[in-house]
Amino acid sequence: MLNRRVRLLVLTPVLAGSLIAAPAAFAWAPSAAAPAATCSISGVLPNGKVHLSGGGFTPGSAFLSSPTAAGGAFTIGEDGGFQMLNVENAQYTVSQGNQQTDCSGFKQ
């Protein structure tokens, strides 16, 4: 009988602590889903050009491509975003490694 009381006295705080800590561990776990990268094209400006902007990318190098306009390498900022002003009105894709993000908002 004494052994049972000792085990209860020792195990009760341990079990109670695990019940308190378990939900907190789940709450602090990092999110499994990374933010999705987005890219958009502004409305056509009076000069016939557009502005490109994007966010949610990995900082570092990227490549802009288009079937009808000039593209090229550029750098994504530390905040994961970029802006390109006065580019040709065209359909664009931003590539980083194996990830490709199509820019929305293109109007012919």
GROMACS .gro file of C-alpha atoms in nm:
model
  108
    1MET     CA    1   0.000   0.000   0.000
    2LEU     CA    2   0.287   0.236   0.079
    3ASN     CA    3   0.447   0.175  -0.263
    4ARG     CA    4   0.123   0.270  -0.435
    5ARG     CA    5   0.101   0.601  -0.245
    6VAL     CA    6   0.464   0.683  -0.321
    7ARG     CA    7   0.410   0.612  -0.692
    8LEU     CA    8   0.100   0.834  -0.693
    9LEU     CA    9   0.286   1.115  -0.519
   10VAL     CA   10   0.574   1.093  -0.767
   11LEU     CA   11   0.376   1.037  -1.087
   12THR     CA   12   0.091   1.285  -1.034
   13PRO     CA   13   0.303   1.601  -1.086
   14VAL     CA   14   0.476   1.443  -1.387
   15LEU     CA   15   0.147   1.352  -1.555
   16ALA     CA   16  -0.009   1.689  -1.476
   17GLY     CA   17   0.293   1.866  -1.620
   18SER     CA   18   0.276   1.669  -1.942
   19LEU     CA   19  -0.094   1.755  -1.981
   20ILE     CA   20  -0.010   2.123  -1.946
   21ALA     CA   21   0.299   2.114  -2.168
   22ALA     CA   22   0.152   1.911  -2.456
   23PRO     CA   23  -0.091   2.177  -2.585
   24ALA     CA   24   0.178   2.442  -2.552
   25ALA     CA   25   0.418   2.232  -2.758
   26PHE     CA   26   0.161   2.205  -3.036
   27ALA     CA   27   0.096   2.580  -3.024
   28TRP     CA   28   0.466   2.661  -3.060
   29ALA     CA   29   0.529   2.412  -3.341
   30PRO     CA   30   0.630   2.584  -3.666
   31SER     CA   31   0.367   2.601  -3.936
   32ALA     CA   32   0.401   2.329  -4.196
   33ALA     CA   33   0.285   2.551  -4.482
   34ALA     CA   34   0.514   2.820  -4.613
   35PRO     CA   35   0.354   3.138  -4.739
   36ALA     CA   36   0.273   3.118  -5.107
   37ALA     CA   37   0.462   3.352  -5.337
   38THR     CA   38   0.249   3.591  -5.540
   39CYS     CA   39   0.316   3.821  -5.832
   40SER     CA   40   0.082   4.073  -5.991
   41ILE     CA   41   0.076   4.314  -6.283
   42SER     CA   42  -0.066   4.664  -6.242
   43GLY     CA   43  -0.317   4.814  -6.479
   44VAL     CA   44  -0.171   4.946  -6.803
   45LEU     CA   45  -0.022   5.293  -6.751
   46PRO     CA   46  -0.068   5.581  -6.999
   47ASN     CA   47   0.277   5.502  -7.147
   48GLY     CA   48   0.163   5.145  -7.226
   49LYS     CA   49   0.387   4.994  -6.958
   50VAL     CA   50   0.295   4.812  -6.635
   51HIS     CA   51   0.443   4.768  -6.289
   52LEU     CA   52   0.521   4.420  -6.153
   53SER     CA   53   0.521   4.349  -5.781
   54GLY     CA   54   0.548   4.034  -5.576
   55GLY     CA   55   0.584   3.898  -5.225
   56GLY     CA   56   0.631   3.577  -5.030
   57PHE     CA   57   0.945   3.477  -5.221
   58THR     CA   58   1.272   3.350  -5.077
   59PRO     CA   59   1.524   3.636  -5.061
   60GLY     CA   60   1.798   3.600  -5.321
   61SER     CA   61   1.825   3.550  -5.693
   62ALA     CA   62   1.526   3.492  -5.921
   63PHE     CA   63   1.453   3.495  -6.293
   64LEU     CA   64   1.176   3.680  -6.475
   65SER     CA   65   1.054   3.528  -6.800
   66SER     CA   66   0.787   3.610  -7.057
   67PRO     CA   67   0.691   3.458  -7.392
   68THR     CA   68   0.668   3.805  -7.553
   69ALA     CA   69   0.882   4.047  -7.348
   70ALA     CA   70   1.237   4.069  -7.218
   71GLY     CA   71   1.311   3.895  -6.889
   72GLY     CA   72   1.625   3.834  -6.692
   73ALA     CA   73   1.781   3.772  -6.355
   74PHE     CA   74   1.697   3.996  -6.060
   75THR     CA   75   1.721   3.992  -5.682
   76ILE     CA   76   1.435   3.936  -5.436
   77GLY     CA   77   1.470   4.164  -5.133
   78GLU     CA   78   1.521   4.052  -4.774
   79ASP     CA   79   1.148   4.095  -4.710
   80GLY     CA   80   1.068   3.845  -4.988
   81GLY     CA   81   0.924   4.113  -5.214
   82PHE     CA   82   1.012   4.294  -5.534
   83GLN     CA   83   0.889   4.575  -5.760
   84MET     CA   84   0.969   4.638  -6.124
   85LEU     CA   85   0.847   4.966  -6.265
   86ASN     CA   86   0.766   5.045  -6.629
   87VAL     CA   87   0.807   4.703  -6.788
   88GLU     CA   88   0.640   4.584  -7.107
   89ASN     CA   89   0.274   4.483  -7.078
   90ALA     CA   90   0.309   4.106  -7.105
   91GLN     CA   91   0.248   3.779  -6.925
   92TYR     CA   92   0.532   3.711  -6.675
   93THR     CA   93   0.659   3.421  -6.465
   94VAL     CA   94   0.900   3.447  -6.171
   95SER     CA   95   1.125   3.143  -6.118
   96GLN     CA   96   1.331   3.051  -5.814
   97GLY     CA   97   1.493   2.710  -5.832
   98ASN     CA   98   1.216   2.467  -5.929
   99GLN     CA   99   0.936   2.700  -5.816
  100GLN     CA  100   0.751   2.903  -6.080
  101THR     CA  101   0.497   3.175  -5.999
  102ASP     CA  102   0.280   3.320  -6.274
  103CYS     CA  103   0.202   3.690  -6.237
  104SER     CA  104  -0.170   3.764  -6.234
  105GLY     CA  105  -0.346   4.064  -6.383
  106PHE     CA  106  -0.221   4.056  -6.744
  107LYS     CA  107  -0.458   4.230  -6.986
  108GLN     CA  108  -0.398   4.237  -7.360
   0.00000   0.00000   0.00000
